[in-house]
């Protein structure tokens, strides 16, 4: 099997300066020809909140705190 690329997700949103530094660092890897930033929006925030709430609900259910 061969691969043409990877998708990288960060633990948190990065500011402009951090993104520039990350792009510079990734471009130093052998074989990397392009790195493109993806802007986050309100949907990303809502999705993170939903996932966090679902995990908290499951944890509470597991601990019997419903």
CHARMM-style PDB file with segment names, atoms N, HN, CA, C and O in Angstrom:
ATOM      1  N   UNK     1       0.848  -1.173   0.000  1.00  0.00      PROA
ATOM      2  CA  UNK     1       0.000   0.000   0.000  1.00  0.00      PROA
ATOM      3  C   UNK     1       0.897   1.240   0.000  1.00  0.00      PROA
ATOM      4  O   UNK     1       1.943   1.256   0.650  1.00  0.00      PROA
ATOM      5  N   UNK     2       0.492   2.255  -0.716  1.00  0.00      PROA
ATOM      6  HN  UNK     2      -0.357   2.242  -1.243  1.00  0.00      PROA
ATOM      7  CA  UNK     2       1.248   3.506  -0.721  1.00  0.00      PROA
ATOM      8  C   UNK     2       0.331   4.661  -0.326  1.00  0.00      PROA
ATOM      9  O   UNK     2      -0.888   4.584  -0.483  1.00  0.00      PROA
ATOM     10  N   UNK     3       0.922   5.710   0.178  1.00  0.00      PROA
ATOM     11  HN  UNK     3       1.911   5.773   0.305  1.00  0.00      PROA
ATOM     12  CA  UNK     3       0.169   6.867   0.650  1.00  0.00      PROA
ATOM     13  C   UNK     3       0.717   8.130   0.009  1.00  0.00      PROA
ATOM     14  O   UNK     3       1.923   8.259  -0.202  1.00  0.00      PROA
ATOM     15  N   UNK     4      -0.176   9.057  -0.297  1.00  0.00      PROA
ATOM     16  HN  UNK     4      -1.155   8.952  -0.125  1.00  0.00      PROA
ATOM     17  CA  UNK     4       0.271  10.316  -0.897  1.00  0.00      PROA
ATOM     18  C   UNK     4       0.291  11.467   0.088  1.00  0.00      PROA
ATOM     19  O   UNK     4       0.797  12.544  -0.227  1.00  0.00      PROA
ATOM     20  N   UNK     5      -0.258  11.253   1.289  1.00  0.00      PROA
ATOM     21  HN  UNK     5      -0.669  10.379   1.546  1.00  0.00      PROA
ATOM     22  CA  UNK     5      -0.254  12.341   2.262  1.00  0.00      PROA
ATOM     23  C   UNK     5      -0.828  11.929   3.596  1.00  0.00      PROA
ATOM     24  O   UNK     5      -1.257  10.790   3.782  1.00  0.00      PROA
ATOM     25  N   UNK     6      -0.830  12.864   4.518  1.00  0.00      PROA
ATOM     26  HN  UNK     6      -0.482  13.789   4.367  1.00  0.00      PROA
ATOM     27  CA  UNK     6      -1.339  12.672   5.862  1.00  0.00      PROA
ATOM     28  C   UNK     6      -2.233  13.850   6.233  1.00  0.00      PROA
ATOM     29  O   UNK     6      -2.105  14.939   5.674  1.00  0.00      PROA
ATOM     30  N   UNK     7      -3.134  13.623   7.175  1.00  0.00      PROA
ATOM     31  HN  UNK     7      -3.239  12.739   7.630  1.00  0.00      PROA
ATOM     32  CA  UNK     7      -3.941  14.697   7.745  1.00  0.00      PROA
ATOM     33  C   UNK     7      -3.516  14.832   9.198  1.00  0.00      PROA
ATOM     34  O   UNK     7      -3.461  13.841   9.928  1.00  0.00      PROA
ATOM     35  N   UNK     8      -3.218  16.048   9.618  1.00  0.00      PROA
ATOM     36  HN  UNK     8      -3.264  16.853   9.025  1.00  0.00      PROA
ATOM     37  CA  UNK     8      -2.753  16.308  10.977  1.00  0.00      PROA
ATOM     38  C   UNK     8      -3.776  17.182  11.684  1.00  0.00      PROA
ATOM     39  O   UNK     8      -4.212  18.198  11.143  1.00  0.00      PROA
ATOM     40  N   UNK     9      -4.163  16.785  12.901  1.00  0.00      PROA
ATOM     41  HN  UNK     9      -3.809  15.960  13.341  1.00  0.00      PROA
ATOM     42  CA  UNK     9      -5.085  17.584  13.716  1.00  0.00      PROA
ATOM     43  C   UNK     9      -4.346  18.023  14.968  1.00  0.00      PROA
ATOM     44  O   UNK     9      -3.582  17.252  15.549  1.00  0.00      PROA
ATOM     45  N   UNK    10      -4.574  19.264  15.383  1.00  0.00      PROA
ATOM     46  HN  UNK    10      -5.194  19.890  14.911  1.00  0.00      PROA
ATOM     47  CA  UNK    10      -3.938  19.792  16.578  1.00  0.00      PROA
ATOM     48  C   UNK    10      -4.882  19.701  17.768  1.00  0.00      PROA
ATOM     49  O   UNK    10      -6.100  19.654  17.596  1.00  0.00      PROA
ATOM     50  N   UNK    11      -4.326  19.675  18.968  1.00  0.00      PROA
ATOM     51  HN  UNK    11      -3.337  19.712  19.108  1.00  0.00      PROA
ATOM     52  CA  UNK    11      -5.134  19.594  20.185  1.00  0.00      PROA
ATOM     53  C   UNK    11      -5.962  20.862  20.387  1.00  0.00      PROA
ATOM     54  O   UNK    11      -7.027  20.820  21.002  1.00  0.00      PROA
ATOM     55  N   UNK    12      -5.483  21.963  19.880  1.00  0.00      PROA
ATOM     56  HN  UNK    12      -4.618  21.997  19.380  1.00  0.00      PROA
ATOM     57  CA  UNK    12      -6.175  23.238  20.019  1.00  0.00      PROA
ATOM     58  C   UNK    12      -5.941  24.060  18.753  1.00  0.00      PROA
ATOM     59  O   UNK    12      -5.056  23.749  17.956  1.00  0.00      PROA
ATOM     60  N   UNK    13      -6.736  25.104  18.578  1.00  0.00      PROA
ATOM     61  HN  UNK    13      -7.455  25.356  19.226  1.00  0.00      PROA
ATOM     62  CA  UNK    13      -6.528  25.996  17.443  1.00  0.00      PROA
ATOM     63  C   UNK    13      -5.230  26.777  17.640  1.00  0.00      PROA
ATOM     64  O   UNK    13      -4.889  27.158  18.760  1.00  0.00      PROA
ATOM     65  N   UNK    14      -4.522  27.008  16.558  1.00  0.00      PROA
ATOM     66  HN  UNK    14      -4.799  26.699  15.649  1.00  0.00      PROA
ATOM     67  CA  UNK    14      -3.262  27.749  16.606  1.00  0.00      PROA
ATOM     68  C   UNK    14      -3.471  29.169  16.100  1.00  0.00      PROA
ATOM     69  O   UNK    14      -4.332  29.419  15.257  1.00  0.00      PROA
ATOM     70  N   UNK    15      -2.668  30.102  16.629  1.00  0.00      PROA
ATOM     71  HN  UNK    15      -1.969  29.899  17.314  1.00  0.00      PROA
ATOM     72  CA  UNK    15      -2.744  31.471  16.117  1.00  0.00      PROA
ATOM     73  C   UNK    15      -1.875  31.585  14.865  1.00  0.00      PROA
ATOM     74  O   UNK    15      -1.181  30.635  14.500  1.00  0.00      PROA
ATOM     75  N   UNK    16      -1.912  32.735  14.214  1.00  0.00      PROA
ATOM     76  HN  UNK    16      -2.475  33.507  14.511  1.00  0.00      PROA
ATOM     77  CA  UNK    16      -1.196  32.924  12.940  1.00  0.00      PROA
ATOM     78  C   UNK    16       0.292  32.624  13.061  1.00  0.00      PROA
ATOM     79  O   UNK    16       0.871  31.965  12.197  1.00  0.00      PROA
ATOM     80  N   UNK    17       0.904  33.106  14.129  1.00  0.00      PROA
ATOM     81  HN  UNK    17       0.433  33.641  14.830  1.00  0.00      PROA
ATOM     82  CA  UNK    17       2.343  32.900  14.315  1.00  0.00      PROA
ATOM     83  C   UNK    17       2.659  31.415  14.485  1.00  0.00      PROA
ATOM     84  O   UNK    17       3.606  30.904  13.888  1.00  0.00      PROA
ATOM     85  N   UNK    18       1.861  30.729  15.304  1.00  0.00      PROA
ATOM     86  HN  UNK    18       1.092  31.145  15.789  1.00  0.00      PROA
ATOM     87  CA  UNK    18       2.081  29.292  15.519  1.00  0.00      PROA
ATOM     88  C   UNK    18       1.893  28.504  14.229  1.00  0.00      PROA
ATOM     89  O   UNK    18       2.628  27.551  13.971  1.00  0.00      PROA
ATOM     90  N   UNK    19       0.918  28.894  13.424  1.00  0.00      PROA
ATOM     91  HN  UNK    19       0.320  29.667  13.634  1.00  0.00      PROA
ATOM     92  CA  UNK    19       0.677  28.206  12.157  1.00  0.00      PROA
ATOM     93  C   UNK    19       1.872  28.374  11.222  1.00  0.00      PROA
ATOM     94  O   UNK    19       2.310  27.414  10.588  1.00  0.00      PROA
ATOM     95  N   UNK    20       2.393  29.586  11.140  1.00  0.00      PROA
ATOM     96  HN  UNK    20       2.037  30.366  11.655  1.00  0.00      PROA
ATOM     97  CA  UNK    20       3.563  29.825  10.279  1.00  0.00      PROA
ATOM     98  C   UNK    20       4.740  28.966  10.715  1.00  0.00      PROA
ATOM     99  O   UNK    20       5.422  28.369   9.882  1.00  0.00      PROA
ATOM    100  N   UNK    21       4.977  28.903  12.021  1.00  0.00      PROA
ATOM    101  HN  UNK    21       4.423  29.387  12.698  1.00  0.00      PROA
ATOM    102  CA  UNK    21       6.091  28.104  12.541  1.00  0.00      PROA
ATOM    103  C   UNK    21       5.867  26.611  12.276  1.00  0.00      PROA
ATOM    104  O   UNK    21       6.809  25.892  11.943  1.00  0.00      PROA
ATOM    105  N   UNK    22       4.633  26.150  12.421  1.00  0.00      PROA
ATOM    106  HN  UNK    22       3.867  26.734  12.691  1.00  0.00      PROA
ATOM    107  CA  UNK    22       4.317  24.741  12.195  1.00  0.00      PROA
ATOM    108  C   UNK    22       4.505  24.384  10.713  1.00  0.00      PROA
ATOM    109  O   UNK    22       5.053  23.331  10.389  1.00  0.00      PROA
ATOM    110  N   UNK    23       4.048  25.264   9.826  1.00  0.00      PROA
ATOM    111  HN  UNK    23       3.603  26.120  10.090  1.00  0.00      PROA
ATOM    112  CA  UNK    23       4.226  25.031   8.386  1.00  0.00      PROA
ATOM    113  C   UNK    23       5.709  24.953   8.053  1.00  0.00      PROA
ATOM    114  O   UNK    23       6.139  24.065   7.317  1.00  0.00      PROA
ATOM    115  N   UNK    24       6.490  25.882   8.594  1.00  0.00      PROA
ATOM    116  HN  UNK    24       6.141  26.604   9.192  1.00  0.00      PROA
ATOM    117  CA  UNK    24       7.948  25.864   8.359  1.00  0.00      PROA
ATOM    118  C   UNK    24       8.555  24.547   8.831  1.00  0.00      PROA
ATOM    119  O   UNK    24       9.382  23.958   8.135  1.00  0.00      PROA
ATOM    120  N   UNK    25       8.146  24.083  10.013  1.00  0.00      PROA
ATOM    121  HN  UNK    25       7.474  24.561  10.578  1.00  0.00      PROA
ATOM    122  CA  UNK    25       8.702  22.845  10.564  1.00  0.00      PROA
ATOM    123  C   UNK    25       8.310  21.648   9.702  1.00  0.00      PROA
ATOM    124  O   UNK    25       9.153  20.800   9.408  1.00  0.00      PROA
ATOM    125  N   UNK    26       7.044  21.567   9.295  1.00  0.00      PROA
ATOM    126  HN  UNK    26       6.359  22.255   9.534  1.00  0.00      PROA
ATOM    127  CA  UNK    26       6.590  20.433   8.485  1.00  0.00      PROA
ATOM    128  C   UNK    26       7.255  20.417   7.107  1.00  0.00      PROA
ATOM    129  O   UNK    26       7.522  19.349   6.557  1.00  0.00      PROA
ATOM    130  N   UNK    27       7.518  21.583   6.562  1.00  0.00      PROA
ATOM    131  HN  UNK    27       7.301  22.451   7.009  1.00  0.00      PROA
ATOM    132  CA  UNK    27       8.173  21.653   5.250  1.00  0.00      PROA
ATOM    133  C   UNK    27       9.613  21.135   5.296  1.00  0.00      PROA
ATOM    134  O   UNK    27      10.188  20.811   4.257  1.00  0.00      PROA
ATOM    135  N   UNK    28      10.191  21.056   6.487  1.00  0.00      PROA
ATOM    136  HN  UNK    28       9.724  21.318   7.331  1.00  0.00      PROA
ATOM    137  CA  UNK    28      11.565  20.557   6.622  1.00  0.00      PROA
ATOM    138  C   UNK    28      11.649  19.038   6.488  1.00  0.00      PROA
ATOM    139  O   UNK    28      12.735  18.503   6.267  1.00  0.00      PROA
ATOM    140  N   UNK    29      10.512  18.329   6.619  1.00  0.00      PROA
ATOM    141  HN  UNK    29       9.630  18.765   6.799  1.00  0.00      PROA
ATOM    142  CA  UNK    29      10.529  16.880   6.469  1.00  0.00      PROA
ATOM    143  C   UNK    29      10.810  16.501   5.022  1.00  0.00      PROA
ATOM    144  O   UNK    29      10.314  17.133   4.090  1.00  0.00      PROA
ATOM    145  N   UNK    30      11.603  15.474   4.856  1.00  0.00      PROA
ATOM    146  HN  UNK    30      12.006  14.960   5.614  1.00  0.00      PROA
ATOM    147  CA  UNK    30      11.939  14.984   3.532  1.00  0.00      PROA
ATOM    148  C   UNK    30      10.669  14.532   2.814  1.00  0.00      PROA
ATOM    149  O   UNK    30       9.863  13.794   3.380  1.00  0.00      PROA
ATOM    150  N   UNK    31      10.493  14.966   1.588  1.00  0.00      PROA
ATOM    151  HN  UNK    31      11.147  15.566   1.127  1.00  0.00      PROA
ATOM    152  CA  UNK    31       9.370  14.549   0.768  1.00  0.00      PROA
ATOM    153  C   UNK    31       8.132  15.419   0.881  1.00  0.00      PROA
ATOM    154  O   UNK    31       7.188  15.242   0.111  1.00  0.00      PROA
ATOM    155  N   UNK    32       8.110  16.367   1.834  1.00  0.00      PROA
ATOM    156  HN  UNK    32       8.877  16.511   2.459  1.00  0.00      PROA
ATOM    157  CA  UNK    32       6.946  17.246   1.975  1.00  0.00      PROA
ATOM    158  C   UNK    32       7.029  18.332   0.919  1.00  0.00      PROA
ATOM    159  O   UNK    32       8.013  19.070   0.854  1.00  0.00      PROA
ATOM    160  N   UNK    33       5.993  18.431   0.090  1.00  0.00      PROA
ATOM    161  HN  UNK    33       5.194  17.832   0.143  1.00  0.00      PROA
ATOM    162  CA  UNK    33       5.989  19.433  -0.977  1.00  0.00      PROA
ATOM    163  C   UNK    33       4.977  20.546  -0.735  1.00  0.00      PROA
ATOM    164  O   UNK    33       5.080  21.617  -1.333  1.00  0.00      PROA
ATOM    165  N   UNK    34       3.995  20.301   0.140  1.00  0.00      PROA
ATOM    166  HN  UNK    34       3.911  19.431   0.625  1.00  0.00      PROA
ATOM    167  CA  UNK    34       2.972  21.317   0.367  1.00  0.00      PROA
ATOM    168  C   UNK    34       2.341  21.127   1.741  1.00  0.00      PROA
ATOM    169  O   UNK    34       2.047  20.005   2.153  1.00  0.00      PROA
ATOM    170  N   UNK    35       2.136  22.235   2.443  1.00  0.00      PROA
ATOM    171  HN  UNK    35       2.375  23.147   2.108  1.00  0.00      PROA
ATOM    172  CA  UNK    35       1.418  22.240   3.718  1.00  0.00      PROA
ATOM    173  C   UNK    35       0.422  23.391   3.642  1.00  0.00      PROA
ATOM    174  O   UNK    35       0.813  24.535   3.409  1.00  0.00      PROA
ATOM    175  N   UNK    36      -0.852  23.097   3.835  1.00  0.00      PROA
ATOM    176  HN  UNK    36      -1.170  22.168   4.024  1.00  0.00      PROA
ATOM    177  CA  UNK    36      -1.897  24.113   3.726  1.00  0.00      PROA
ATOM    178  C   UNK    36      -2.677  24.222   5.032  1.00  0.00      PROA
ATOM    179  O   UNK    36      -3.173  23.217   5.541  1.00  0.00      PROA
ATOM    180  N   UNK    37      -2.791  25.429   5.575  1.00  0.00      PROA
ATOM    181  HN  UNK    37      -2.389  26.245   5.161  1.00  0.00      PROA
ATOM    182  CA  UNK    37      -3.592  25.595   6.793  1.00  0.00      PROA
ATOM    183  C   UNK    37      -5.086  25.534   6.489  1.00  0.00      PROA
ATOM    184  O   UNK    37      -5.518  25.865   5.384  1.00  0.00      PROA
ATOM    185  N   UNK    38      -5.865  25.110   7.474  1.00  0.00      PROA
ATOM    186  HN  UNK    38      -5.514  24.841   8.371  1.00  0.00      PROA
ATOM    187  CA  UNK    38      -7.320  25.065   7.365  1.00  0.00      PROA
ATOM    188  C   UNK    38      -7.874  25.904   8.513  1.00  0.00      PROA
ATOM    189  O   UNK    38      -7.605  25.619   9.680  1.00  0.00      PROA
ATOM    190  N   UNK    39      -8.644  26.936   8.182  1.00  0.00      PROA
ATOM    191  HN  UNK    39      -8.862  27.167   7.234  1.00  0.00      PROA
ATOM    192  CA  UNK    39      -9.186  27.818   9.211  1.00  0.00      PROA
ATOM    193  C   UNK    39     -10.292  27.112   9.983  1.00  0.00      PROA
ATOM    194  O   UNK    39     -11.061  26.335   9.417  1.00  0.00      PROA
ATOM    195  N   UNK    40     -10.361  27.388  11.270  1.00  0.00      PROA
ATOM    196  HN  UNK    40      -9.736  28.019  11.729  1.00  0.00      PROA
ATOM    197  CA  UNK    40     -11.430  26.834  12.090  1.00  0.00      PROA
ATOM    198  C   UNK    40     -12.576  27.838  12.146  1.00  0.00      PROA
ATOM    199  O   UNK    40     -12.373  29.041  11.986  1.00  0.00      PROA
ATOM    200  N   UNK    41     -13.769  27.328  12.374  1.00  0.00      PROA
ATOM    201  HN  UNK    41     -13.934  26.351  12.504  1.00  0.00      PROA
ATOM    202  CA  UNK    41     -14.946  28.186  12.432  1.00  0.00      PROA
ATOM    203  C   UNK    41     -15.834  27.791  13.597  1.00  0.00      PROA
ATOM    204  O   UNK    41     -15.457  26.974  14.437  1.00  0.00      PROA
ATOM    205  N   UNK    42     -17.004  28.376  13.635  1.00  0.00      PROA
ATOM    206  HN  UNK    42     -17.311  29.040  12.953  1.00  0.00      PROA
ATOM    207  CA  UNK    42     -17.927  28.113  14.741  1.00  0.00      PROA
ATOM    208  C   UNK    42     -18.349  26.646  14.776  1.00  0.00      PROA
ATOM    209  O   UNK    42     -18.617  26.106  15.850  1.00  0.00      PROA
ATOM    210  N   UNK    43     -18.410  25.995  13.612  1.00  0.00      PROA
ATOM    211  HN  UNK    43     -18.192  26.433  12.740  1.00  0.00      PROA
ATOM    212  CA  UNK    43     -18.801  24.586  13.574  1.00  0.00      PROA
ATOM    213  C   UNK    43     -17.793  23.717  14.320  1.00  0.00      PROA
ATOM    214  O   UNK    43     -18.168  22.752  14.985  1.00  0.00      PROA
ATOM    215  N   UNK    44     -16.512  24.068  14.204  1.00  0.00      PROA
ATOM    216  HN  UNK    44     -16.208  24.852  13.664  1.00  0.00      PROA
ATOM    217  CA  UNK    44     -15.480  23.320  14.924  1.00  0.00      PROA
ATOM    218  C   UNK    44     -15.676  23.450  16.425  1.00  0.00      PROA
ATOM    219  O   UNK    44     -15.571  22.466  17.156  1.00  0.00      PROA
ATOM    220  N   UNK    45     -15.958  24.656  16.884  1.00  0.00      PROA
ATOM    221  HN  UNK    45     -16.042  25.456  16.290  1.00  0.00      PROA
ATOM    222  CA  UNK    45     -16.198  24.880  18.309  1.00  0.00      PROA
ATOM    223  C   UNK    45     -17.403  24.065  18.783  1.00  0.00      PROA
ATOM    224  O   UNK    45     -17.348  23.407  19.822  1.00  0.00      PROA
ATOM    225  N   UNK    46     -18.484  24.115  18.015  1.00  0.00      PROA
ATOM    226  HN  UNK    46     -18.529  24.649  17.171  1.00  0.00      PROA
ATOM    227  CA  UNK    46     -19.687  23.374  18.397  1.00  0.00      PROA
ATOM    228  C   UNK    46     -19.432  21.868  18.427  1.00  0.00      PROA
ATOM    229  O   UNK    46     -19.902  21.179  19.332  1.00  0.00      PROA
ATOM    230  N   UNK    47     -18.699  21.359  17.455  1.00  0.00      PROA
ATOM    231  HN  UNK    47     -18.317  21.918  16.720  1.00  0.00      PROA
ATOM    232  CA  UNK    47     -18.385  19.925  17.418  1.00  0.00      PROA
ATOM    233  C   UNK    47     -17.546  19.510  18.619  1.00  0.00      PROA
ATOM    234  O   UNK    47     -17.779  18.454  19.207  1.00  0.00      PROA
ATOM    235  N   UNK    48     -16.567  20.343  18.985  1.00  0.00      PROA
ATOM    236  HN  UNK    48     -16.378  21.200  18.507  1.00  0.00      PROA
ATOM    237  CA  UNK    48     -15.734  20.025  20.144  1.00  0.00      PROA
ATOM    238  C   UNK    48     -16.563  20.010  21.422  1.00  0.00      PROA
ATOM    239  O   UNK    48     -16.385  19.134  22.269  1.00  0.00      PROA
ATOM    240  N   UNK    49     -17.464  20.972  21.565  1.00  0.00      PROA
ATOM    241  HN  UNK    49     -17.608  21.683  20.877  1.00  0.00      PROA
ATOM    242  CA  UNK    49     -18.324  21.038  22.751  1.00  0.00      PROA
ATOM    243  C   UNK    49     -19.243  19.810  22.811  1.00  0.00      PROA
ATOM    244  O   UNK    49     -19.461  19.244  23.883  1.00  0.00      PROA
ATOM    245  N   UNK    50     -19.773  19.409  21.664  1.00  0.00      PROA
ATOM    246  HN  UNK    50     -19.596  19.869  20.793  1.00  0.00      PROA
ATOM    247  CA  UNK    50     -20.668  18.253  21.617  1.00  0.00      PROA
ATOM    248  C   UNK    50     -19.923  16.991  22.025  1.00  0.00      PROA
ATOM    249  O   UNK    50     -20.428  16.203  22.825  1.00  0.00      PROA
ATOM    250  N   UNK    51     -18.732  16.795  21.484  1.00  0.00      PROA
ATOM    251  HN  UNK    51     -18.322  17.435  20.834  1.00  0.00      PROA
ATOM    252  CA  UNK    51     -17.941  15.603  21.813  1.00  0.00      PROA
ATOM    253  C   UNK    51     -17.572  15.611  23.291  1.00  0.00      PROA
ATOM    254  O   UNK    51     -17.650  14.580  23.960  1.00  0.00      PROA
ATOM    255  N   UNK    52     -17.171  16.767  23.798  1.00  0.00      PROA
ATOM    256  HN  UNK    52     -17.107  17.604  23.255  1.00  0.00      PROA
ATOM    257  CA  UNK    52     -16.821  16.874  25.214  1.00  0.00      PROA
ATOM    258  C   UNK    52     -18.021  16.520  26.090  1.00  0.00      PROA
ATOM    259  O   UNK    52     -17.886  15.785  27.068  1.00  0.00      PROA
ATOM    260  N   UNK    53     -19.190  17.043  25.738  1.00  0.00      PROA
ATOM    261  HN  UNK    53     -19.300  17.640  24.944  1.00  0.00      PROA
ATOM    262  CA  UNK    53     -20.395  16.765  26.518  1.00  0.00      PROA
ATOM    263  C   UNK    53     -20.768  15.282  26.462  1.00  0.00      PROA
ATOM    264  O   UNK    53     -21.162  14.699  27.472  1.00  0.00      PROA
ATOM    265  N   UNK    54     -20.643  14.679  25.285  1.00  0.00      PROA
ATOM    266  HN  UNK    54     -20.324  15.153  24.465  1.00  0.00      PROA
ATOM    267  CA  UNK    54     -20.941  13.253  25.160  1.00  0.00      PROA
ATOM    268  C   UNK    54     -20.005  12.411  26.024  1.00  0.00      PROA
ATOM    269  O   UNK    54     -20.439  11.454  26.664  1.00  0.00      PROA
ATOM    270  N   UNK    55     -18.728  12.767  26.041  1.00  0.00      PROA
ATOM    271  HN  UNK    55     -18.375  13.545  25.521  1.00  0.00      PROA
ATOM    272  CA  UNK    55     -17.773  12.026  26.863  1.00  0.00      PROA
ATOM    273  C   UNK    55     -18.074  12.203  28.352  1.00  0.00      PROA
ATOM    274  O   UNK    55     -17.990  11.247  29.123  1.00  0.00      PROA
ATOM    275  N   UNK    56     -18.424  13.425  28.753  1.00  0.00      PROA
ATOM    276  HN  UNK    56     -18.492  14.201  28.126  1.00  0.00      PROA
ATOM    277  CA  UNK    56     -18.785  13.668  30.149  1.00  0.00      PROA
ATOM    278  C   UNK    56     -20.032  12.876  30.533  1.00  0.00      PROA
ATOM    279  O   UNK    56     -20.089  12.297  31.618  1.00  0.00      PROA
ATOM    280  N   UNK    57     -21.026  12.848  29.655  1.00  0.00      PROA
ATOM    281  HN  UNK    57     -20.980  13.318  28.774  1.00  0.00      PROA
ATOM    282  CA  UNK    57     -22.248  12.083  29.922  1.00  0.00      PROA
ATOM    283  C   UNK    57     -21.948  10.600  30.092  1.00  0.00      PROA
ATOM    284  O   UNK    57     -22.495   9.957  30.988  1.00  0.00      PROA
ATOM    285  N   UNK    58     -21.084  10.052  29.242  1.00  0.00      PROA
ATOM    286  HN  UNK    58     -20.639  10.574  28.514  1.00  0.00      PROA
ATOM    287  CA  UNK    58     -20.726   8.636  29.336  1.00  0.00      PROA
ATOM    288  C   UNK    58     -19.956   8.347  30.622  1.00  0.00      PROA
ATOM    289  O   UNK    58     -20.150   7.309  31.255  1.00  0.00      PROA
ATOM    290  N   UNK    59     -19.087   9.270  30.994  1.00  0.00      PROA
ATOM    291  HN  UNK    59     -18.929  10.113  30.480  1.00  0.00      PROA
ATOM    292  CA  UNK    59     -18.324   9.104  32.230  1.00  0.00      PROA
ATOM    293  C   UNK    59     -19.255   9.143  33.443  1.00  0.00      PROA
ATOM    294  O   UNK    59     -19.133   8.327  34.357  1.00  0.00      PROA
ATOM    295  N   UNK    60     -20.174  10.087  33.440  1.00  0.00      PROA
ATOM    296  HN  UNK    60     -20.273  10.750  32.698  1.00  0.00      PROA
ATOM    297  CA  UNK    60     -21.141  10.173  34.536  1.00  0.00      PROA
ATOM    298  C   UNK    60     -22.007   8.917  34.611  1.00  0.00      PROA
ATOM    299  O   UNK    60     -22.285   8.422  35.703  1.00  0.00      PROA
ATOM    300  N   UNK    61     -22.430   8.407  33.478  1.00  0.00      PROA
ATOM    301  HN  UNK    61     -22.205   8.809  32.590  1.00  0.00      PROA
ATOM    302  CA  UNK    61     -23.240   7.191  33.440  1.00  0.00      PROA
ATOM    303  C   UNK    61     -22.432   6.011  33.992  1.00  0.00      PROA
ATOM    304  O   UNK    61     -22.957   5.177  34.730  1.00  0.00      PROA
ATOM    305  N   UNK    62     -21.165   5.956  33.625  1.00  0.00      PROA
ATOM    306  HN  UNK    62     -20.739   6.634  33.025  1.00  0.00      PROA
ATOM    307  CA  UNK    62     -20.292   4.887  34.099  1.00  0.00      PROA
ATOM    308  C   UNK    62     -20.126   4.944  35.613  1.00  0.00      PROA
ATOM    309  O   UNK    62     -20.075   3.911  36.281  1.00  0.00      PROA
ATOM    310  N   UNK    63     -20.043   6.161  36.146  1.00  0.00      PROA
ATOM    311  HN  UNK    63     -20.085   7.000  35.603  1.00  0.00      PROA
ATOM    312  CA  UNK    63     -19.865   6.344  37.582  1.00  0.00      PROA
ATOM    313  C   UNK    63     -21.187   6.342  38.340  1.00  0.00      PROA
ATOM    314  O   UNK    63     -21.205   6.426  39.568  1.00  0.00      PROA
ATOM    315  N   UNK    64     -22.293   6.245  37.607  1.00  0.00      PROA
ATOM    316  HN  UNK    64     -22.279   6.176  36.609  1.00  0.00      PROA
ATOM    317  CA  UNK    64     -23.603   6.199  38.232  1.00  0.00      PROA
ATOM    318  C   UNK    64     -24.076   7.533  38.782  1.00  0.00      PROA
ATOM    319  O   UNK    64     -24.788   7.573  39.785  1.00  0.00      PROA
ATOM    320  N   UNK    65     -23.689   8.617  38.142  1.00  0.00      PROA
ATOM    321  HN  UNK    65     -23.110   8.584  37.327  1.00  0.00      PROA
ATOM    322  CA  UNK    65     -24.038   9.961  38.611  1.00  0.00      PROA
ATOM    323  C   UNK    65     -25.101  10.623  37.754  1.00  0.00      PROA
ATOM    324  O   UNK    65     -25.173  11.852  37.722  1.00  0.00      PROA
ATOM    325  N   UNK    66     -25.918   9.863  37.067  1.00  0.00      PROA
ATOM    326  HN  UNK    66     -25.860   8.865  37.094  1.00  0.00      PROA
ATOM    327  CA  UNK    66     -26.930  10.457  36.207  1.00  0.00      PROA
ATOM    328  C   UNK    66     -28.067  11.027  36.985  1.00  0.00      PROA
ATOM    329  OT1 UNK    66     -29.006  11.566  36.400  1.00  0.00      PROA
TER     330      UNK     66
END
